[in-house]
PDB file of C-alpha atoms in Angstrom:
ATOM      1  CA  UNK A   1      64.331  19.892 -84.777  1.00 37.00           C
ATOM      2  CA  UNK A   2      66.236  16.830 -83.181  1.00 40.00           C
ATOM      3  CA  UNK A   3      64.704  13.283 -83.043  1.00 40.00           C
ATOM      4  CA  UNK A   4      61.092  13.814 -84.721  1.00 41.00           C
ATOM      5  CA  UNK A   5      61.875  16.300 -87.545  1.00 43.00           C
ATOM      6  CA  UNK A   6      63.367  13.648 -89.653  1.00 45.00           C
ATOM      7  CA  UNK A   7      60.788  12.273 -91.825  1.00 49.00           C
ATOM      8  CA  UNK A   8      61.293   8.841 -93.363  1.00 55.00           C
ATOM      9  CA  UNK A   9      63.678   7.558 -90.821  1.00 85.00           C
ATOM     10  CA  UNK A  10      63.086   5.213 -88.661  1.00 91.00           C
ATOM     11  CA  UNK A  11      64.281   3.328 -85.660  1.00 93.00           C
ATOM     12  CA  UNK A  12      63.625  -0.129 -84.395  1.00 95.00           C
ATOM     13  CA  UNK A  13      62.911  -1.912 -80.891  1.00 96.00           C
ATOM     14  CA  UNK A  14      62.993  -5.485 -80.286  1.00 97.00           C
ATOM     15  CA  UNK A  15      61.096  -7.187 -77.394  1.00 97.00           C
ATOM     16  CA  UNK A  16      61.526 -10.597 -75.998  1.00 97.00           C
ATOM     17  CA  UNK A  17      61.032 -11.924 -72.554  1.00 97.00           C
ATOM     18  CA  UNK A  18      57.707 -13.439 -70.868  1.00 97.00           C
ATOM     19  CA  UNK A  19      55.171 -13.284 -68.619  1.00 97.00           C
ATOM     20  CA  UNK A  20      56.697 -15.528 -65.919  1.00 97.00           C
ATOM     21  CA  UNK A  21      54.336 -15.560 -63.067  1.00 96.00           C
ATOM     22  CA  UNK A  22      51.171 -14.181 -60.787  1.00 96.00           C
ATOM     23  CA  UNK A  23      49.896 -14.094 -57.626  1.00 93.00           C
ATOM     24  CA  UNK A  24      46.159 -14.262 -56.678  1.00 92.00           C
ATOM     25  CA  UNK A  25      46.125 -16.379 -52.841  1.00 87.00           C
ATOM     26  CA  UNK A  26      42.533 -16.594 -53.708  1.00 84.00           C
ATOM     27  CA  UNK A  27      42.073 -18.293 -56.703  1.00 88.00           C
ATOM     28  CA  UNK A  28      43.769 -21.805 -57.944  1.00 88.00           C
ATOM     29  CA  UNK A  29      43.450 -22.058 -61.521  1.00 91.00           C
ATOM     30  CA  UNK A  30      44.275 -19.094 -64.081  1.00 93.00           C
ATOM     31  CA  UNK A  31      44.985 -18.193 -67.629  1.00 94.00           C
ATOM     32  CA  UNK A  32      46.518 -14.623 -69.364  1.00 95.00           C
ATOM     33  CA  UNK A  33      45.738 -12.961 -72.161  1.00 94.00           C
ATOM     34  CA  UNK A  34      48.399 -10.470 -73.424  1.00 95.00           C
ATOM     35  CA  UNK A  35      48.124  -7.913 -76.619  1.00 94.00           C
ATOM     36  CA  UNK A  36      50.432  -4.603 -77.194  1.00 96.00           C
ATOM     37  CA  UNK A  37      49.022  -1.305 -77.474  1.00 93.00           C
ATOM     38  CA  UNK A  38      50.974   1.457 -79.089  1.00 94.00           C
ATOM     39  CA  UNK A  39      50.480   4.505 -81.050  1.00 92.00           C
ATOM     40  CA  UNK A  40      49.706   5.156 -84.821  1.00 91.00           C
ATOM     41  CA  UNK A  41      53.425   5.931 -85.554  1.00 93.00           C
ATOM     42  CA  UNK A  42      54.488   2.677 -84.631  1.00 96.00           C
ATOM     43  CA  UNK A  43      54.143  -0.797 -86.926  1.00 96.00           C
ATOM     44  CA  UNK A  44      54.658  -4.016 -85.637  1.00 97.00           C
ATOM     45  CA  UNK A  45      57.323  -5.726 -88.204  1.00 97.00           C
ATOM     46  CA  UNK A  46      57.550  -9.455 -86.603  1.00 97.00           C
ATOM     47  CA  UNK A  47      56.437 -11.400 -83.662  1.00 97.00           C
ATOM     48  CA  UNK A  48      53.298 -11.999 -81.966  1.00 95.00           C
ATOM     49  CA  UNK A  49      50.765  -9.278 -81.237  1.00 95.00           C
ATOM     50  CA  UNK A  50      48.653 -10.726 -78.490  1.00 94.00           C
ATOM     51  CA  UNK A  51      48.615 -14.496 -77.106  1.00 96.00           C
ATOM     52  CA  UNK A  52      46.880 -16.179 -74.995  1.00 95.00           C
ATOM     53  CA  UNK A  53      48.516 -19.092 -72.373  1.00 95.00           C
ATOM     54  CA  UNK A  54      47.888 -22.510 -70.903  1.00 93.00           C
ATOM     55  CA  UNK A  55      45.724 -22.713 -67.906  1.00 93.00           C
ATOM     56  CA  UNK A  56      47.823 -22.919 -64.967  1.00 94.00           C
ATOM     57  CA  UNK A  57      47.363 -24.293 -61.180  1.00 93.00           C
ATOM     58  CA  UNK A  58      48.391 -22.211 -58.052  1.00 92.00           C
ATOM     59  CA  UNK A  59      51.831 -23.992 -56.756  1.00 89.00           C
ATOM     60  CA  UNK A  60      51.332 -26.158 -53.560  1.00 86.00           C
ATOM     61  CA  UNK A  61      54.490 -24.853 -51.630  1.00 86.00           C
ATOM     62  CA  UNK A  62      54.411 -21.484 -49.868  1.00 84.00           C
ATOM     63  CA  UNK A  63      55.102 -19.222 -52.377  1.00 85.00           C
ATOM     64  CA  UNK A  64      51.488 -20.301 -54.202  1.00 89.00           C
ATOM     65  CA  UNK A  65      52.640 -18.418 -57.319  1.00 94.00           C
ATOM     66  CA  UNK A  66      51.329 -19.373 -60.902  1.00 95.00           C
ATOM     67  CA  UNK A  67      53.814 -20.418 -63.368  1.00 95.00           C
ATOM     68  CA  UNK A  68      53.361 -19.079 -66.729  1.00 96.00           C
ATOM     69  CA  UNK A  69      56.937 -18.741 -68.629  1.00 96.00           C
ATOM     70  CA  UNK A  70      54.752 -17.604 -71.322  1.00 96.00           C
ATOM     71  CA  UNK A  71      56.905 -16.231 -73.947  1.00 96.00           C
ATOM     72  CA  UNK A  72      57.046 -12.381 -75.455  1.00 97.00           C
ATOM     73  CA  UNK A  73      58.615 -11.799 -79.033  1.00 97.00           C
ATOM     74  CA  UNK A  74      57.697  -8.731 -80.887  1.00 98.00           C
ATOM     75  CA  UNK A  75      59.775  -6.080 -82.818  1.00 98.00           C
ATOM     76  CA  UNK A  76      58.356  -2.739 -83.857  1.00 97.00           C
ATOM     77  CA  UNK A  77      59.024   0.522 -86.055  1.00 96.00           C
ATOM     78  CA  UNK A  78      58.450   4.113 -85.870  1.00 94.00           C
ATOM     79  CA  UNK A  79      59.617   7.207 -86.448  1.00 91.00           C
ATOM     80  CA  UNK A  80      58.575   8.814 -83.075  1.00 90.00           C
ATOM     81  CA  UNK A  81      58.659   7.667 -79.631  1.00 91.00           C
ATOM     82  CA  UNK A  82      55.228   9.180 -78.745  1.00 91.00           C
ATOM     83  CA  UNK A  83      52.589   6.272 -78.251  1.00 92.00           C
ATOM     84  CA  UNK A  84      55.804   4.158 -76.931  1.00 94.00           C
ATOM     85  CA  UNK A  85      53.985   0.514 -76.848  1.00 95.00           C
ATOM     86  CA  UNK A  86      52.371  -0.852 -73.780  1.00 95.00           C
ATOM     87  CA  UNK A  87      51.794  -4.449 -72.559  1.00 96.00           C
ATOM     88  CA  UNK A  88      48.255  -4.850 -71.875  1.00 93.00           C
ATOM     89  CA  UNK A  89      47.401  -8.266 -69.223  1.00 94.00           C
ATOM     90  CA  UNK A  90      44.062  -9.810 -68.394  1.00 92.00           C
ATOM     91  CA  UNK A  91      43.886 -13.178 -66.572  1.00 93.00           C
ATOM     92  CA  UNK A  92      40.876 -14.998 -66.080  1.00 92.00           C
ATOM     93  CA  UNK A  93      39.844 -17.875 -64.321  1.00 89.00           C
ATOM     94  CA  UNK A  94      36.463 -20.098 -63.097  1.00 83.00           C
ATOM     95  CA  UNK A  95      34.153 -19.097 -60.420  1.00 77.00           C
ATOM     96  CA  UNK A  96      32.530 -22.248 -58.160  1.00 73.00           C
ATOM     97  CA  UNK A  97      29.521 -22.073 -61.022  1.00 74.00           C
ATOM     98  CA  UNK A  98      32.250 -22.966 -63.634  1.00 76.00           C
ATOM     99  CA  UNK A  99      32.197 -19.427 -65.447  1.00 76.00           C
ATOM    100  CA  UNK A 100      35.125 -18.135 -66.707  1.00 82.00           C
ATOM    101  CA  UNK A 101      35.590 -14.715 -65.206  1.00 85.00           C
ATOM    102  CA  UNK A 102      38.008 -11.852 -65.594  1.00 87.00           C
ATOM    103  CA  UNK A 103      40.677 -12.027 -62.426  1.00 90.00           C
ATOM    104  CA  UNK A 104      42.547  -8.887 -63.039  1.00 90.00           C
ATOM    105  CA  UNK A 105      43.708  -6.204 -66.074  1.00 90.00           C
ATOM    106  CA  UNK A 106      47.135  -4.628 -65.588  1.00 91.00           C
ATOM    107  CA  UNK A 107      49.283  -2.520 -67.762  1.00 91.00           C
ATOM    108  CA  UNK A 108      52.591  -1.578 -67.957  1.00 94.00           C
ATOM    109  CA  UNK A 109      54.961   0.379 -71.003  1.00 94.00           C
ATOM    110  CA  UNK A 110      57.620  -1.685 -72.602  1.00 95.00           C
ATOM    111  CA  UNK A 111      61.016  -0.562 -70.709  1.00 94.00           C
ATOM    112  CA  UNK A 112      62.749   2.300 -72.760  1.00 88.00           C
ATOM    113  CA  UNK A 113      66.427   1.489 -72.015  1.00 91.00           C
ATOM    114  CA  UNK A 114      67.952  -1.718 -73.800  1.00 93.00           C
ATOM    115  CA  UNK A 115      68.928  -4.552 -71.385  1.00 94.00           C
ATOM    116  CA  UNK A 116      67.131  -6.618 -69.051  1.00 95.00           C
ATOM    117  CA  UNK A 117      63.868  -5.442 -67.292  1.00 96.00           C
ATOM    118  CA  UNK A 118      61.799  -7.073 -64.411  1.00 96.00           C
ATOM    119  CA  UNK A 119      58.066  -5.791 -63.671  1.00 96.00           C
ATOM    120  CA  UNK A 120      55.536  -6.329 -61.402  1.00 95.00           C
ATOM    121  CA  UNK A 121      52.078  -5.546 -62.576  1.00 93.00           C
ATOM    122  CA  UNK A 122      49.377  -4.433 -60.012  1.00 93.00           C
ATOM    123  CA  UNK A 123      46.163  -6.163 -60.894  1.00 92.00           C
ATOM    124  CA  UNK A 124      42.839  -4.707 -60.482  1.00 88.00           C
ATOM    125  CA  UNK A 125      39.166  -5.718 -61.298  1.00 85.00           C
ATOM    126  CA  UNK A 126      35.869  -3.004 -62.209  1.00 79.00           C
ATOM    127  CA  UNK A 127      33.244  -3.964 -59.372  1.00 64.00           C
ATOM    128  CA  UNK A 128      29.804  -3.269 -59.545  1.00 52.00           C
ATOM    129  CA  UNK A 129      28.565   0.208 -58.363  1.00 55.00           C
ATOM    130  CA  UNK A 130      25.998  -1.106 -56.058  1.00 48.00           C
ATOM    131  CA  UNK A 131      25.547  -4.262 -53.607  1.00 51.00           C
ATOM    132  CA  UNK A 132      22.281  -5.078 -55.671  1.00 46.00           C
ATOM    133  CA  UNK A 133      24.536  -5.233 -58.739  1.00 47.00           C
ATOM    134  CA  UNK A 134      27.195  -7.045 -56.921  1.00 50.00           C
ATOM    135  CA  UNK A 135      24.783  -9.723 -55.930  1.00 42.00           C
ATOM    136  CA  UNK A 136      22.894  -9.972 -59.129  1.00 45.00           C
ATOM    137  CA  UNK A 137      26.542 -10.342 -61.335  1.00 49.00           C
ATOM    138  CA  UNK A 138      27.494 -13.007 -58.897  1.00 45.00           C
ATOM    139  CA  UNK A 139      24.822 -14.943 -58.735  1.00 44.00           C
ATOM    140  CA  UNK A 140      24.077 -15.150 -62.589  1.00 47.00           C
ATOM    141  CA  UNK A 141      28.249 -15.641 -63.103  1.00 48.00           C
ATOM    142  CA  UNK A 142      28.137 -11.932 -65.173  1.00 51.00           C
ATOM    143  CA  UNK A 143      31.085 -10.018 -63.326  1.00 54.00           C
ATOM    144  CA  UNK A 144      31.722  -7.041 -64.489  1.00 48.00           C
ATOM    145  CA  UNK A 145      34.757  -6.574 -67.352  1.00 55.00           C
ATOM    146  CA  UNK A 146      35.710  -4.494 -70.205  1.00 50.00           C
ATOM    147  CA  UNK A 147      34.573  -5.268 -73.566  1.00 49.00           C
ATOM    148  CA  UNK A 148      38.088  -4.461 -74.841  1.00 56.00           C
ATOM    149  CA  UNK A 149      41.084  -5.006 -72.351  1.00 57.00           C
ATOM    150  CA  UNK A 150      42.976  -2.747 -74.236  1.00 66.00           C
ATOM    151  CA  UNK A 151      41.175   0.062 -72.351  1.00 63.00           C
ATOM    152  CA  UNK A 152      43.237  -0.278 -69.567  1.00 67.00           C
ATOM    153  CA  UNK A 153      46.016   1.338 -71.458  1.00 63.00           C
ATOM    154  CA  UNK A 154      44.066   4.462 -72.446  1.00 67.00           C
ATOM    155  CA  UNK A 155      43.165   7.280 -69.577  1.00 59.00           C
ATOM    156  CA  UNK A 156      40.391   8.237 -70.886  1.00 48.00           C
ATOM    157  CA  UNK A 157      37.405   7.436 -68.803  1.00 45.00           C
ATOM    158  CA  UNK A 158      39.162   5.265 -66.423  1.00 46.00           C
ATOM    159  CA  UNK A 159      38.614   8.033 -63.583  1.00 47.00           C
ATOM    160  CA  UNK A 160      34.719   7.075 -63.339  1.00 41.00           C
ATOM    161  CA  UNK A 161      35.158   2.986 -63.444  1.00 54.00           C
ATOM    162  CA  UNK A 162      35.369   1.671 -59.966  1.00 57.00           C
ATOM    163  CA  UNK A 163      38.239  -0.834 -59.046  1.00 55.00           C
ATOM    164  CA  UNK A 164      39.459  -3.238 -56.876  1.00 69.00           C
ATOM    165  CA  UNK A 165      43.245  -4.323 -56.572  1.00 74.00           C
ATOM    166  CA  UNK A 166      43.373  -7.842 -56.802  1.00 84.00           C
ATOM    167  CA  UNK A 167      46.736  -9.989 -57.726  1.00 91.00           C
ATOM    168  CA  UNK A 168      49.578  -9.174 -59.128  1.00 95.00           C
ATOM    169  CA  UNK A 169      51.447 -10.578 -62.522  1.00 96.00           C
ATOM    170  CA  UNK A 170      55.389 -10.237 -62.969  1.00 97.00           C
ATOM    171  CA  UNK A 171      56.499 -10.102 -66.320  1.00 97.00           C
ATOM    172  CA  UNK A 172      60.496  -9.958 -67.917  1.00 97.00           C
ATOM    173  CA  UNK A 173      61.500  -7.953 -70.470  1.00 97.00           C
ATOM    174  CA  UNK A 174      64.619  -7.587 -72.694  1.00 96.00           C
ATOM    175  CA  UNK A 175      64.976  -4.857 -75.094  1.00 96.00           C
ATOM    176  CA  UNK A 176      67.101  -3.978 -78.036  1.00 95.00           C
ATOM    177  CA  UNK A 177      67.172  -0.667 -79.547  1.00 93.00           C
ATOM    178  CA  UNK A 178      68.240   0.296 -83.596  1.00 92.00           C
ATOM    179  CA  UNK A 179      68.935   3.434 -84.524  1.00 90.00           C
ATOM    180  CA  UNK A 180      67.273   5.957 -81.824  1.00 86.00           C
ATOM    181  CA  UNK A 181      70.530   7.852 -81.607  1.00 84.00           C
ATOM    182  CA  UNK A 182      71.082   8.663 -85.495  1.00 81.00           C
ATOM    183  CA  UNK A 183      67.242  10.470 -84.691  1.00 79.00           C
ATOM    184  CA  UNK A 184      68.346  12.149 -81.768  1.00 79.00           C
ATOM    185  CA  UNK A 185      67.174  10.256 -78.978  1.00 79.00           C
ATOM    186  CA  UNK A 186      69.126   9.277 -75.398  1.00 73.00           C
ATOM    187  CA  UNK A 187      67.988   5.960 -73.986  1.00 69.00           C
ATOM    188  CA  UNK A 188      70.635   5.239 -71.431  1.00 66.00           C
ATOM    189  CA  UNK A 189      69.804   3.919 -68.254  1.00 57.00           C
ATOM    190  CA  UNK A 190      70.378   6.802 -66.229  1.00 43.00           C
ATOM    191  CA  UNK A 191      67.643   9.175 -68.281  1.00 44.00           C
ATOM    192  CA  UNK A 192      65.484   6.552 -69.484  1.00 46.00           C
ATOM    193  CA  UNK A 193      61.693   5.637 -70.093  1.00 44.00           C
ATOM    194  CA  UNK A 194      58.391   7.269 -71.239  1.00 45.00           C
ATOM    195  CA  UNK A 195      56.117   8.768 -72.615  1.00 43.00           C
ATOM    196  CA  UNK A 196      56.722  11.769 -72.617  1.00 43.00           C
ATOM    197  CA  UNK A 197      60.124  14.222 -73.836  1.00 42.00           C
ATOM    198  CA  UNK A 198      61.969  16.378 -72.001  1.00 41.00           C
ATOM    199  CA  UNK A 199      64.605  18.313 -74.194  1.00 40.00           C
ATOM    200  CA  UNK A 200      68.110  18.461 -73.441  1.00 42.00           C
ATOM    201  CA  UNK A 201      71.039  21.049 -73.693  1.00 40.00           C
ATOM    202  CA  UNK A 202      72.891  19.050 -76.497  1.00 39.00           C
ATOM    203  CA  UNK A 203      70.874  18.418 -79.390  1.00 43.00           C
ATOM    204  CA  UNK A 204      69.400  14.824 -78.044  1.00 45.00           C
ATOM    205  CA  UNK A 205      66.315  14.609 -76.962  1.00 49.00           C
ATOM    206  CA  UNK A 206      65.912  12.507 -73.607  1.00 51.00           C
ATOM    207  CA  UNK A 207      63.339  10.115 -72.917  1.00 57.00           C
ATOM    208  CA  UNK A 208      62.422  10.849 -69.098  1.00 49.00           C
ATOM    209  CA  UNK A 209      60.333   8.273 -67.321  1.00 43.00           C
ATOM    210  CA  UNK A 210      56.828   8.837 -65.314  1.00 42.00           C
ATOM    211  CA  UNK A 211      58.574   8.106 -62.179  1.00 38.00           C
ATOM    212  CA  UNK A 212      61.333  10.329 -62.612  1.00 37.00           C
ATOM    213  CA  UNK A 213      58.803  13.086 -63.666  1.00 36.00           C
ATOM    214  CA  UNK A 214      58.187  13.347 -59.896  1.00 37.00           C
ATOM    215  CA  UNK A 215      60.886  14.640 -58.160  1.00 37.00           C
ATOM    216  CA  UNK A 216      63.697  11.632 -58.453  1.00 36.00           C
ATOM    217  CA  UNK A 217      64.406  12.472 -62.243  1.00 38.00           C
ATOM    218  CA  UNK A 218      68.757  12.234 -62.404  1.00 37.00           C
ATOM    219  CA  UNK A 219      70.604  15.840 -63.135  1.00 39.00           C
ATOM    220  CA  UNK A 220      73.389  14.403 -64.623  1.00 36.00           C
TER     221      UNK A 220
END
């Protein structure tokens, strides 16, 4: 069996980049937390699995963006692409009463193809289920939020959570992979991304993107 059958063999995924900026037009101050979520076959060998940025103010020009340029640097090893790492970002700021409240959650898979990539993450916040709850949340400064932001990367139960879109975050990645082809995985740009696998006709397992799974995949 190509790839996954080579027990004891590992490949490396080295990720660097930065949480570059954010757009939240309604707010003036913002900071971000990040963490990586990944499958049980994955191990962090170096770098930082989570972090928190400085608080920054919205730019005064017409762009009205929050600039973080907060670095990302982590290396993983694994024996299987299953559970490919995701980056989870949560943004926070102060409300009118000085309470620290969540402004948005978002998640994105680390790009699987080597090279430089830019991703724009749409952010969302949980919503109270009734007008009364919305009022008491606002009055008490206790807005709905997830106990663990990593739940954003896990589909289970998300469909029953009422959410509202709010803002976006721009992330840049630089990805280097090592020994994936030795294990039978093709990560060339034309066939790339995650998380499911489609067997090829050459003994190479092609890792295809979710975006290509819906009618836009390359037939090379």
